[in-house]
């Protein structure tokens, strides 16, 4: 399909959904209806949920955090690990009673988990009270699906097996005033052997650079100063565009936008991170010196079985090269333990990488078998107890190294963007350094969104404690 056709379909689709939003808003006017949206999984889902929220608010629904007072309950689901799915089934079980008490309640499920045939079959059989089921490729169709449900009273299942077009310009409700996430691409082509994402999010496709630039300019005009660019592998951005473009070139363009103070991005795949990107990061002050660089395993043998296309040595070399260009860089990572075939020796390689790089934080996971992925049928699945025990050793080292990395900030004054009220104490705001580290500071709520110098008094295991510098 040519670019022109895609743009035309997108505009038509956006227009259609906008018309339906208007019809629905007449229908529910004055009824004071509320929706409760729970989001599971990664930033991709979080971003999709902002779009879902935007459409529902445009229709006239009010948001509530309390399912008991909701007229419309939605779960935006994740299936990256088994426990993500177990959680959803658990929550769904509890909804059954609510639906019996209030037959007008509408329940919708969407997101990655819905892209698996097995799940939809289970829902059809055992969870008949779910009213609307849709997937990752047609999130934008929610207004139409809701309209059909309201008009026919029938359960709606609309799952596509690939994307048709990228729909731009629908309503959108951002969570924060000062920072925002922007998708630069969707899907993934990497097929790491453990991972379900390519099956539920489809092939990689990049948004047009003009669309990305316009979205960011609009956000900045709206008061946003920090953006997070999202993609499963941002380093391969632009390869499939009609006029191919590198991620580094996109980043360079974005960094020229006046008023944009901080640019972050995730996730970087080590196999595609090149010198051009390092150079652009190092030479632009508004590109944050923080990098999420998942290594998954330190063993070259396991990495090969994972289909990651790099080795322990090449990963370490890359990380050191980045450190040399940006000595203050804050590294974070993702690690899996217990991948099929992982021996004690392989695990020690993982420990060595953590020891050598010293991440400021790391997401650690026990390998979870995902049906349909190549790793699920690999021999030598690791015993659960062994994996658990390795996991505990790994998290102990990750925490120790993170504390060491954070302690270097003690006594320094750093610039912090104050982002939100701390979860535990209303007179404390949390924010982040340019290098991505969480800082708690005593400050008043009206300072949210400001960049302030903070003197670091204390280091905790996962964050810093500071005071506003005079
Ligand atoms: N695109 C990103 C990651 C997306 S999923 C990347 O390549 O880094 C987020 C993390 O979940 C992965 O980095 C991996 O560490 C973890 N993960 C994915 N599938 C998993 C599985 N089957 N079991 C355990 N962890 C998994
Ligand atoms: Fe999954 Fe690998 Fe794609 Fe990341 S790069 S989403 S881990 S397949
Ligand atoms: Fe993200 Fe989970 Fe989907 S990690 S892409 S929400 S499977």
CSV table of C-alpha atoms and ligand atoms in Angstrom, one decimal:
chain,number,residue,atom,x,y,z
A,1,UNK,CA,0.0,0.0,0.0
A,2,UNK,CA,1.4,3.4,-0.9
A,3,UNK,CA,1.9,6.1,1.7
A,4,UNK,CA,-0.8,8.2,0.2
A,5,UNK,CA,-3.4,5.5,0.5
A,6,UNK,CA,-2.5,4.9,4.1
A,7,UNK,CA,-2.9,8.5,4.9
A,8,UNK,CA,-6.2,8.7,3.2
A,9,UNK,CA,-7.6,5.7,5.0
A,10,UNK,CA,-6.4,7.0,8.3
A,11,UNK,CA,-8.1,10.3,7.8
A,12,UNK,CA,-11.3,8.6,6.7
A,13,UNK,CA,-11.2,6.3,9.7
A,14,UNK,CA,-10.5,9.1,12.2
A,15,UNK,CA,-13.4,11.0,10.7
A,16,UNK,CA,-15.7,8.1,11.0
A,17,UNK,CA,-14.8,7.4,14.6
A,18,UNK,CA,-15.1,11.2,15.4
A,19,UNK,CA,-18.7,11.1,14.0
A,20,UNK,CA,-19.6,8.1,16.1
A,21,UNK,CA,-18.1,9.9,19.2
A,22,UNK,CA,-20.5,12.8,18.5
A,23,UNK,CA,-23.5,10.5,18.2
A,24,UNK,CA,-22.6,8.6,21.4
A,25,UNK,CA,-22.0,11.9,23.3
A,26,UNK,CA,-25.6,12.9,22.5
A,27,UNK,CA,-26.8,9.5,23.6
A,28,UNK,CA,-25.2,9.6,27.0
A,29,UNK,CA,-25.5,13.3,27.7
A,30,UNK,CA,-26.7,14.1,31.2
A,31,UNK,CA,-26.4,10.5,32.4
A,32,UNK,CA,-23.3,11.0,34.4
A,33,UNK,CA,-21.8,7.7,33.2
A,34,UNK,CA,-18.3,6.7,34.5
A,35,UNK,CA,-15.6,4.5,33.1
A,36,UNK,CA,-12.8,2.6,35.0
A,37,UNK,CA,-9.8,1.7,32.9
A,38,UNK,CA,-7.0,-0.6,34.2
A,39,UNK,CA,-3.8,-0.8,32.2
A,40,UNK,CA,-1.4,-3.8,32.4
A,41,UNK,CA,2.0,-4.2,30.8
A,42,UNK,CA,4.4,-1.8,29.2
A,43,UNK,CA,4.5,1.8,28.0
A,44,UNK,CA,2.9,0.8,24.7
A,45,UNK,CA,-0.2,-0.2,26.6
A,46,UNK,CA,0.0,2.9,28.8
A,47,UNK,CA,0.1,5.0,25.7
A,48,UNK,CA,-2.8,3.2,24.1
A,49,UNK,CA,-4.8,3.7,27.3
A,50,UNK,CA,-4.3,7.4,27.0
A,51,UNK,CA,-5.9,7.2,23.6
A,52,UNK,CA,-8.8,5.1,25.0
A,53,UNK,CA,-9.3,7.5,27.8
A,54,UNK,CA,-9.2,10.4,25.3
A,55,UNK,CA,-12.0,8.9,23.2
A,56,UNK,CA,-14.2,8.0,26.2
A,57,UNK,CA,-13.9,11.4,27.7
A,58,UNK,CA,-14.7,12.9,24.4
A,59,UNK,CA,-17.9,10.8,24.3
A,60,UNK,CA,-18.7,12.2,27.8
A,61,UNK,CA,-17.7,9.4,30.2
A,62,UNK,CA,-16.1,10.5,33.4
A,63,UNK,CA,-13.1,8.6,34.8
A,64,UNK,CA,-13.3,6.8,38.1
A,65,UNK,CA,-10.6,4.7,39.8
A,66,UNK,CA,-13.4,2.7,41.6
A,67,UNK,CA,-14.8,-0.2,39.7
A,68,UNK,CA,-17.8,-0.3,42.0
A,69,UNK,CA,-19.1,3.0,40.7
A,70,UNK,CA,-18.3,2.4,37.0
A,71,UNK,CA,-20.8,1.9,34.2
A,72,UNK,CA,-18.0,0.8,31.8
A,73,UNK,CA,-15.0,-1.3,32.9
A,74,UNK,CA,-12.1,-1.8,30.6
A,75,UNK,CA,-8.9,-3.8,31.0
A,76,UNK,CA,-6.0,-3.1,28.6
A,77,UNK,CA,-4.2,-6.4,28.9
A,78,UNK,CA,-0.6,-7.7,28.7
A,79,UNK,CA,0.6,-11.3,28.1
A,80,UNK,CA,4.4,-11.0,28.1
A,81,UNK,CA,4.6,-13.4,31.0
A,82,UNK,CA,2.2,-15.9,32.4
A,83,UNK,CA,1.6,-14.0,35.7
A,84,UNK,CA,0.4,-11.0,33.7
A,85,UNK,CA,-2.4,-13.3,32.2
A,86,UNK,CA,-3.2,-14.9,35.6
A,87,UNK,CA,-3.7,-11.5,37.1
A,88,UNK,CA,-6.3,-10.6,34.4
A,89,UNK,CA,-8.2,-13.8,34.8
A,90,UNK,CA,-8.3,-13.2,38.5
A,91,UNK,CA,-9.7,-9.7,38.1
A,92,UNK,CA,-12.2,-10.9,35.5
A,93,UNK,CA,-13.5,-13.6,37.9
A,94,UNK,CA,-14.3,-10.9,40.4
A,95,UNK,CA,-16.3,-8.9,37.7
A,96,UNK,CA,-18.8,-11.7,37.1
A,97,UNK,CA,-20.7,-10.9,40.3
A,98,UNK,CA,-20.7,-7.1,39.5
A,99,UNK,CA,-22.3,-7.8,36.1
A,100,UNK,CA,-25.0,-9.9,37.8
A,101,UNK,CA,-25.8,-7.0,40.2
A,102,UNK,CA,-25.8,-4.4,37.4
A,103,UNK,CA,-26.8,-5.8,34.0
A,104,UNK,CA,-26.2,-2.4,32.4
A,105,UNK,CA,-22.5,-2.5,33.3
A,106,UNK,CA,-20.4,-2.9,30.1
A,107,UNK,CA,-17.1,-4.8,30.3
A,108,UNK,CA,-14.5,-4.5,27.6
A,109,UNK,CA,-11.1,-6.3,27.2
A,110,UNK,CA,-8.4,-5.1,24.8
A,111,UNK,CA,-4.7,-5.2,24.3
A,112,UNK,CA,-2.0,-7.8,23.7
A,113,UNK,CA,-3.6,-10.8,25.5
A,114,UNK,CA,-6.6,-10.6,23.2
A,115,UNK,CA,-4.4,-11.2,20.1
A,116,UNK,CA,-4.1,-14.9,21.1
A,117,UNK,CA,-6.8,-17.2,19.7
A,118,UNK,CA,-6.6,-19.4,22.8
A,119,UNK,CA,-7.5,-16.5,25.1
A,120,UNK,CA,-10.5,-15.5,23.0
A,121,UNK,CA,-11.7,-19.1,23.0
A,122,UNK,CA,-11.4,-19.2,26.8
A,123,UNK,CA,-13.3,-15.9,27.1
A,124,UNK,CA,-16.0,-17.1,24.8
A,125,UNK,CA,-16.5,-20.3,26.7
A,126,UNK,CA,-16.0,-19.3,30.3
A,127,UNK,CA,-16.4,-15.5,30.5
A,128,UNK,CA,-19.6,-14.9,28.5
A,129,UNK,CA,-20.3,-11.7,30.5
A,130,UNK,CA,-17.5,-9.8,28.7
A,131,UNK,CA,-19.3,-7.4,26.3
A,132,UNK,CA,-16.6,-6.1,24.0
A,133,UNK,CA,-13.3,-7.7,23.0
A,134,UNK,CA,-10.8,-6.0,20.7
A,135,UNK,CA,-7.1,-6.1,20.1
A,136,UNK,CA,-4.0,-4.1,19.5
A,137,UNK,CA,-4.5,-3.2,15.9
A,138,UNK,CA,-8.0,-1.6,16.2
A,139,UNK,CA,-7.9,0.3,19.5
A,140,UNK,CA,-9.0,3.4,17.6
A,141,UNK,CA,-12.3,1.6,16.7
A,142,UNK,CA,-13.6,1.6,20.3
A,143,UNK,CA,-16.3,4.3,19.7
A,144,UNK,CA,-17.8,2.1,16.9
A,145,UNK,CA,-17.6,-1.1,18.9
A,146,UNK,CA,-19.3,0.6,21.8
A,147,UNK,CA,-22.0,2.0,19.6
A,148,UNK,CA,-22.7,-1.5,18.1
A,149,UNK,CA,-22.8,-3.0,21.6
A,150,UNK,CA,-25.3,-0.4,22.7
A,151,UNK,CA,-27.5,-0.7,19.6
A,152,UNK,CA,-27.5,-4.5,19.3
A,153,UNK,CA,-27.1,-5.7,22.9
A,154,UNK,CA,-24.8,-8.4,21.5
A,155,UNK,CA,-21.3,-9.3,22.6
A,156,UNK,CA,-18.8,-7.9,20.2
A,157,UNK,CA,-15.5,-9.6,19.3
A,158,UNK,CA,-13.3,-7.7,16.8
A,159,UNK,CA,-9.8,-9.0,16.6
A,160,UNK,CA,-7.6,-8.3,13.6
A,161,UNK,CA,-4.5,-10.4,12.8
A,162,UNK,CA,-2.5,-7.5,11.4
A,163,UNK,CA,-2.6,-3.8,11.2
A,164,UNK,CA,-4.4,-2.0,8.3
A,165,UNK,CA,-3.3,1.5,8.8
A,166,UNK,CA,-1.9,3.9,11.4
A,167,UNK,CA,-4.7,6.2,12.5
A,168,UNK,CA,-3.6,9.6,13.5
A,169,UNK,CA,-5.5,12.6,15.0
A,170,UNK,CA,-8.0,11.0,17.4
A,171,UNK,CA,-8.7,12.4,20.8
A,172,UNK,CA,-6.1,11.7,23.4
A,173,UNK,CA,-5.8,12.3,27.2
A,174,UNK,CA,-2.3,12.6,28.6
A,175,UNK,CA,-1.5,11.6,32.1
A,176,UNK,CA,0.9,14.5,32.9
A,177,UNK,CA,1.0,18.1,31.8
A,178,UNK,CA,4.7,18.4,31.5
A,179,UNK,CA,5.8,15.1,30.0
A,180,UNK,CA,4.4,12.8,27.4
A,181,UNK,CA,5.1,9.6,25.6
A,182,UNK,CA,5.1,9.5,21.8
A,183,UNK,CA,5.0,6.4,19.7
A,184,UNK,CA,7.6,6.5,16.9
A,185,UNK,CA,6.9,3.0,15.7
A,186,UNK,CA,4.7,0.0,16.4
A,187,UNK,CA,5.3,-3.8,16.4
A,188,UNK,CA,8.5,-5.7,16.4
A,189,UNK,CA,10.5,-7.8,13.8
A,190,UNK,CA,13.1,-9.3,16.1
A,191,UNK,CA,11.4,-12.5,17.2
A,192,UNK,CA,13.5,-13.1,20.3
A,193,UNK,CA,12.7,-16.7,20.9
A,194,UNK,CA,11.1,-16.2,24.4
A,195,UNK,CA,8.9,-13.2,23.4
A,196,UNK,CA,5.3,-13.0,22.5
A,197,UNK,CA,5.3,-9.4,21.5
A,198,UNK,CA,5.9,-9.8,17.7
A,199,UNK,CA,2.9,-12.2,17.6
A,200,UNK,CA,0.5,-9.8,19.4
A,201,UNK,CA,1.8,-6.5,18.1
A,202,UNK,CA,2.6,-7.5,14.6
A,203,UNK,CA,5.4,-6.4,12.2
A,204,UNK,CA,7.4,-3.3,12.8
A,205,UNK,CA,6.1,-0.1,11.2
A,206,UNK,CA,7.4,3.4,11.7
A,207,UNK,CA,5.3,6.5,11.8
A,208,UNK,CA,6.1,9.2,9.3
A,209,UNK,CA,8.7,11.7,10.7
A,210,UNK,CA,6.4,14.6,9.9
A,211,UNK,CA,3.6,13.1,12.0
A,212,UNK,CA,6.0,12.6,14.9
A,213,UNK,CA,7.4,16.1,14.6
A,214,UNK,CA,4.0,17.6,14.5
A,215,UNK,CA,2.8,15.7,17.5
A,216,UNK,CA,5.8,16.7,19.5
A,217,UNK,CA,5.5,20.4,18.4
A,218,UNK,CA,1.9,20.3,19.5
A,219,UNK,CA,2.8,18.9,22.9
A,220,UNK,CA,5.5,21.5,23.4
A,221,UNK,CA,3.1,24.2,22.5
A,222,UNK,CA,0.8,22.7,25.2
A,223,UNK,CA,3.5,23.0,27.9
A,224,UNK,CA,5.3,19.6,27.6
A,225,UNK,CA,9.0,19.8,28.2
A,226,UNK,CA,10.0,16.1,28.4
A,227,UNK,CA,9.1,13.4,25.9
A,228,UNK,CA,9.7,9.7,25.8
A,229,UNK,CA,9.9,8.2,22.3
A,230,UNK,CA,8.4,4.7,22.3
A,231,UNK,CA,9.2,1.6,20.2
A,232,UNK,CA,10.1,-2.0,20.9
A,233,UNK,CA,13.4,-1.4,19.1
A,234,UNK,CA,13.8,2.4,18.5
A,235,UNK,CA,17.2,1.8,16.9
A,236,UNK,CA,15.6,0.3,13.8
A,237,UNK,CA,13.3,3.2,13.4
A,238,UNK,CA,12.7,4.3,9.8
A,239,UNK,CA,14.0,1.2,8.0
A,240,UNK,CA,10.6,0.4,6.5
A,241,UNK,CA,9.6,3.9,5.5
A,242,UNK,CA,9.2,4.8,1.9
A,243,UNK,CA,12.1,7.3,2.4
A,244,UNK,CA,14.2,5.4,5.0
A,245,UNK,CA,15.6,7.4,7.8
A,246,UNK,CA,17.7,6.5,10.9
A,247,UNK,CA,16.7,6.9,14.5
A,248,UNK,CA,19.7,9.1,15.1
A,249,UNK,CA,18.5,11.4,12.3
A,250,UNK,CA,15.0,11.6,13.7
A,251,UNK,CA,16.4,12.3,17.2
A,252,UNK,CA,18.5,15.1,15.8
A,253,UNK,CA,15.5,16.7,14.2
A,254,UNK,CA,13.4,16.3,17.4
A,255,UNK,CA,16.2,17.9,19.5
A,256,UNK,CA,15.9,21.1,17.4
A,257,UNK,CA,12.4,21.7,18.6
A,258,UNK,CA,12.4,24.9,20.6
A,259,UNK,CA,11.3,24.5,24.2
A,260,UNK,CA,11.9,20.7,24.4
A,261,UNK,CA,14.2,20.2,27.4
A,262,UNK,CA,14.4,16.5,27.8
A,263,UNK,CA,14.2,13.7,25.2
A,264,UNK,CA,14.2,10.1,26.3
A,265,UNK,CA,13.6,6.9,24.3
A,266,UNK,CA,13.0,3.2,24.8
A,267,UNK,CA,13.7,0.5,24.1
A,268,UNK,CA,17.2,0.2,22.5
A,269,UNK,CA,18.2,-3.1,21.1
A,270,UNK,CA,22.0,-3.5,21.4
A,271,UNK,CA,22.3,-5.1,18.0
A,272,UNK,CA,21.1,-2.0,16.2
A,273,UNK,CA,22.7,0.7,18.4
A,274,UNK,CA,25.3,2.4,16.2
A,275,UNK,CA,28.0,5.1,16.5
A,276,UNK,CA,25.7,7.7,14.8
A,277,UNK,CA,23.3,7.4,17.7
A,278,UNK,CA,26.0,7.7,20.3
A,279,UNK,CA,27.4,10.8,18.6
A,280,UNK,CA,23.9,12.4,18.4
A,281,UNK,CA,23.2,11.6,22.0
A,282,UNK,CA,26.6,12.9,23.2
A,283,UNK,CA,26.4,16.2,21.3
A,284,UNK,CA,22.8,17.3,22.2
A,285,UNK,CA,22.2,18.6,25.7
A,286,UNK,CA,18.4,18.0,25.6
A,287,UNK,CA,18.9,14.3,24.8
A,288,UNK,CA,19.0,12.7,28.2
A,289,UNK,CA,22.1,10.8,29.3
A,290,UNK,CA,20.2,7.7,30.2
A,291,UNK,CA,19.8,4.5,28.3
A,292,UNK,CA,17.6,1.5,28.7
A,293,UNK,CA,19.8,-1.2,27.1
A,294,UNK,CA,18.3,-4.7,27.8
A,295,UNK,CA,20.9,-7.5,27.7
A,296,UNK,CA,18.6,-10.4,28.8
A,297,UNK,CA,21.5,-12.8,29.4
A,298,UNK,CA,25.2,-12.5,29.8
A,299,UNK,CA,25.9,-15.8,28.2
A,300,UNK,CA,26.8,-15.7,24.5
A,301,UNK,CA,25.4,-19.3,24.2
A,302,UNK,CA,22.1,-18.3,25.7
A,303,UNK,CA,21.9,-15.1,23.7
A,304,UNK,CA,22.3,-17.1,20.5
A,305,UNK,CA,19.4,-19.4,21.6
A,306,UNK,CA,17.4,-16.2,22.4
A,307,UNK,CA,18.1,-14.9,18.9
A,308,UNK,CA,19.4,-11.6,20.2
A,309,UNK,CA,22.3,-11.2,17.6
A,310,UNK,CA,25.0,-10.0,20.0
A,311,UNK,CA,27.4,-11.6,22.4
A,312,UNK,CA,28.5,-10.9,25.9
A,313,UNK,CA,31.7,-9.4,24.6
A,314,UNK,CA,30.0,-7.2,22.0
A,315,UNK,CA,27.4,-6.0,24.5
A,316,UNK,CA,30.1,-5.0,27.0
A,317,UNK,CA,32.2,-3.3,24.3
A,318,UNK,CA,29.1,-1.3,23.3
A,319,UNK,CA,28.3,-0.3,26.8
A,320,UNK,CA,31.9,0.8,27.5
A,321,UNK,CA,32.0,2.8,24.2
A,322,UNK,CA,28.8,4.6,25.3
A,323,UNK,CA,30.3,5.3,28.7
A,324,UNK,CA,33.4,6.7,27.2
A,325,UNK,CA,31.4,9.1,25.0
A,326,UNK,CA,29.0,10.0,28.0
A,327,UNK,CA,30.8,9.3,31.3
A,328,UNK,CA,27.7,10.2,33.4
A,329,UNK,CA,25.3,8.0,31.5
A,330,UNK,CA,22.7,6.1,33.6
A,331,UNK,CA,22.2,2.6,32.3
A,332,UNK,CA,19.1,0.5,33.0
A,333,UNK,CA,18.4,-3.0,31.6
A,334,UNK,CA,16.1,-6.0,31.4
A,335,UNK,CA,17.4,-9.5,32.4
A,336,UNK,CA,15.8,-12.9,32.1
A,337,UNK,CA,16.9,-15.8,34.3
A,338,UNK,CA,16.2,-19.5,33.8
A,339,UNK,CA,15.9,-19.4,30.0
A,340,UNK,CA,15.9,-23.0,28.6
A,341,UNK,CA,19.4,-24.4,28.7
A,342,UNK,CA,20.8,-21.8,31.1
A,343,UNK,CA,23.5,-23.5,33.3
A,344,UNK,CA,25.1,-22.1,36.4
A,345,UNK,CA,28.0,-21.0,34.3
A,346,UNK,CA,25.7,-19.1,31.9
A,347,UNK,CA,24.1,-17.5,34.9
A,348,UNK,CA,27.4,-16.4,36.2
A,349,UNK,CA,28.0,-14.6,32.9
A,350,UNK,CA,24.8,-12.7,33.6
A,351,UNK,CA,26.1,-11.8,37.1
A,352,UNK,CA,29.4,-10.6,35.6
A,353,UNK,CA,27.7,-8.2,33.2
A,354,UNK,CA,25.7,-6.7,36.1
A,355,UNK,CA,28.8,-6.4,38.1
A,356,UNK,CA,30.8,-4.7,35.3
A,357,UNK,CA,28.2,-2.2,34.1
A,358,UNK,CA,26.5,-1.2,37.4
A,359,UNK,CA,23.0,-0.4,36.3
A,360,UNK,CA,21.1,2.3,38.1
A,361,UNK,CA,18.1,-0.1,38.0
A,362,UNK,CA,17.2,-3.3,36.3
A,363,UNK,CA,14.0,-5.2,35.6
A,364,UNK,CA,14.7,-8.8,36.4
A,365,UNK,CA,12.4,-11.6,35.3
A,366,UNK,CA,12.1,-15.4,35.7
A,367,UNK,CA,11.7,-16.9,32.2
A,368,UNK,CA,8.1,-17.6,31.5
A,369,UNK,CA,7.0,-20.0,28.8
A,370,UNK,CA,4.8,-18.4,26.2
A,371,UNK,CA,2.9,-20.9,23.9
A,372,UNK,CA,3.7,-20.3,20.3
A,373,UNK,CA,7.2,-19.0,20.8
A,374,UNK,CA,10.2,-21.1,19.8
A,375,UNK,CA,11.6,-21.2,23.3
A,376,UNK,CA,8.5,-22.9,24.6
A,377,UNK,CA,9.4,-26.1,22.9
A,378,UNK,CA,13.1,-26.0,23.6
A,379,UNK,CA,14.5,-28.8,25.6
A,380,UNK,CA,16.2,-28.3,28.9
A,381,UNK,CA,13.6,-26.1,30.5
A,382,UNK,CA,15.2,-24.9,33.8
A,383,UNK,CA,13.7,-26.2,37.0
A,384,UNK,CA,11.5,-23.5,38.7
A,385,UNK,CA,13.3,-23.7,42.1
A,386,UNK,CA,16.7,-23.3,40.4
A,387,UNK,CA,15.5,-20.3,38.4
A,388,UNK,CA,14.0,-18.8,41.5
A,389,UNK,CA,17.2,-19.2,43.5
A,390,UNK,CA,19.2,-17.6,40.6
A,391,UNK,CA,16.7,-14.8,40.5
A,392,UNK,CA,17.2,-14.0,44.2
A,393,UNK,CA,21.0,-13.9,43.8
A,394,UNK,CA,20.6,-11.7,40.7
A,395,UNK,CA,18.3,-9.2,42.4
A,396,UNK,CA,20.6,-9.0,45.4
A,397,UNK,CA,23.5,-8.0,43.1
A,398,UNK,CA,21.4,-5.7,41.0
A,399,UNK,CA,20.3,-3.8,44.2
A,400,UNK,CA,23.9,-3.7,45.5
A,401,UNK,CA,25.2,-2.3,42.2
A,402,UNK,CA,22.3,0.2,42.0
A,403,UNK,CA,23.0,1.5,45.5
A,404,UNK,CA,26.7,1.9,44.5
A,405,UNK,CA,25.8,3.8,41.3
A,406,UNK,CA,23.4,6.0,43.2
A,407,UNK,CA,25.8,6.8,46.0
A,408,UNK,CA,28.0,8.7,43.5
A,409,UNK,CA,25.3,11.4,43.6
A,410,UNK,CA,25.6,12.0,47.3
A,411,UNK,CA,26.7,15.5,48.1
A,412,UNK,CA,26.1,16.7,44.5
A,413,UNK,CA,23.7,19.2,43.2
A,414,UNK,CA,21.7,18.0,40.2
A,415,UNK,CA,18.9,19.3,38.1
A,416,UNK,CA,15.6,17.5,38.7
A,417,UNK,CA,12.3,17.8,36.9
A,418,UNK,CA,9.7,17.7,39.6
A,419,UNK,CA,7.0,15.3,38.3
A,420,UNK,CA,4.5,14.2,40.9
A,421,UNK,CA,3.5,13.9,44.6
A,422,UNK,CA,5.3,11.1,46.2
A,423,UNK,CA,3.2,8.1,46.9
A,424,UNK,CA,4.1,8.0,50.6
A,425,UNK,CA,4.3,11.6,51.6
A,426,UNK,CA,2.2,14.5,50.3
A,427,UNK,CA,4.7,17.1,51.2
A,428,UNK,CA,7.3,15.3,49.0
A,429,UNK,CA,7.6,15.5,45.3
A,430,UNK,CA,9.4,12.9,43.1
A,431,UNK,CA,11.2,13.8,40.0
A,432,UNK,CA,14.1,12.5,37.9
A,433,UNK,CA,17.6,13.6,37.0
A,434,UNK,CA,18.6,13.8,33.4
A,435,UNK,CA,20.3,10.4,33.9
A,436,UNK,CA,16.9,8.9,34.8
A,437,UNK,CA,17.3,8.5,38.6
A,438,UNK,CA,14.3,9.0,40.9
A,439,UNK,CA,14.8,11.8,43.4
A,440,UNK,CA,12.5,12.7,46.4
A,441,UNK,CA,12.5,16.3,47.5
A,442,UNK,CA,10.4,18.2,50.0
A,443,UNK,CA,8.6,20.8,47.8
A,444,UNK,CA,5.1,22.1,47.3
A,445,UNK,CA,2.7,20.7,44.8
A,446,UNK,CA,2.6,23.9,42.7
A,447,UNK,CA,6.3,23.2,41.7
A,448,UNK,CA,5.3,20.2,39.7
A,449,UNK,CA,6.7,20.6,36.1
A,450,UNK,CA,9.6,22.8,37.2
A,451,UNK,CA,13.3,22.0,36.7
A,452,UNK,CA,15.1,22.8,39.9
A,453,UNK,CA,18.6,22.3,41.3
A,454,UNK,CA,18.5,19.7,44.1
A,455,UNK,CA,21.2,18.9,46.7
A,456,UNK,CA,21.5,15.2,47.2
A,457,UNK,CA,21.6,14.4,51.0
A,458,UNK,CA,21.0,10.7,51.1
A,459,UNK,CA,20.9,7.6,48.8
A,460,UNK,CA,18.3,4.9,49.3
A,461,UNK,CA,18.5,1.6,47.4
A,462,UNK,CA,16.3,2.7,44.5
A,463,UNK,CA,16.2,6.5,44.8
A,464,UNK,CA,17.9,9.6,46.0
A,465,UNK,CA,16.7,12.0,48.7
A,466,UNK,CA,17.5,15.7,48.3
A,467,UNK,CA,16.6,19.2,49.2
A,468,UNK,CA,16.0,22.2,47.0
A,469,UNK,CA,19.3,23.9,46.5
A,470,UNK,CA,19.5,27.6,47.5
B,1,LIG,N1,11.3,-4.6,23.2
B,1,LIG,C1,11.9,-4.6,24.4
B,1,LIG,C2,11.2,-5.4,25.5
B,1,LIG,C3,9.8,-5.7,25.5
B,1,LIG,S1,9.2,-6.9,26.7
B,1,LIG,C4,13.3,-5.2,24.3
B,1,LIG,O1,13.7,-5.9,23.4
B,1,LIG,O2,14.1,-4.9,25.2
B,1,LIG,C5,10.0,-6.4,28.2
B,1,LIG,C6,10.9,-7.4,28.8
B,1,LIG,O3,10.1,-8.5,29.2
B,1,LIG,C7,11.9,-8.0,27.9
B,1,LIG,O4,13.1,-7.1,27.8
B,1,LIG,C8,12.3,-9.2,28.6
B,1,LIG,O5,13.3,-9.0,29.6
B,1,LIG,C9,11.0,-9.6,29.3
B,1,LIG,N2,10.4,-10.7,28.7
B,1,LIG,C10,9.8,-10.9,27.5
B,1,LIG,N3,9.3,-12.1,27.3
B,1,LIG,C11,9.6,-12.8,28.5
B,1,LIG,C12,9.3,-14.1,28.9
B,1,LIG,N4,8.8,-15.0,28.1
B,1,LIG,N5,9.7,-14.5,30.1
B,1,LIG,C13,10.3,-13.6,30.9
B,1,LIG,N6,10.6,-12.4,30.6
B,1,LIG,C14,10.2,-11.9,29.4
B,2,LIG,FE1,10.3,-9.0,22.3
B,2,LIG,FE2,12.8,-9.1,21.3
B,2,LIG,FE3,10.9,-7.6,20.1
B,2,LIG,FE4,11.8,-6.8,22.5
B,2,LIG,S1,13.0,-7.0,20.6
B,2,LIG,S2,9.7,-6.9,21.8
B,2,LIG,S3,12.2,-8.8,23.5
B,2,LIG,S4,10.9,-9.8,20.3
B,3,LIG,FE1,3.8,-4.5,26.3
B,3,LIG,FE2,2.8,-6.6,27.5
B,3,LIG,FE3,2.0,-6.0,25.1
B,3,LIG,S1,4.8,-5.9,27.7
B,3,LIG,S2,3.6,-4.9,24.1
B,3,LIG,S3,1.7,-4.8,26.9
B,3,LIG,S4,2.5,-8.1,25.8
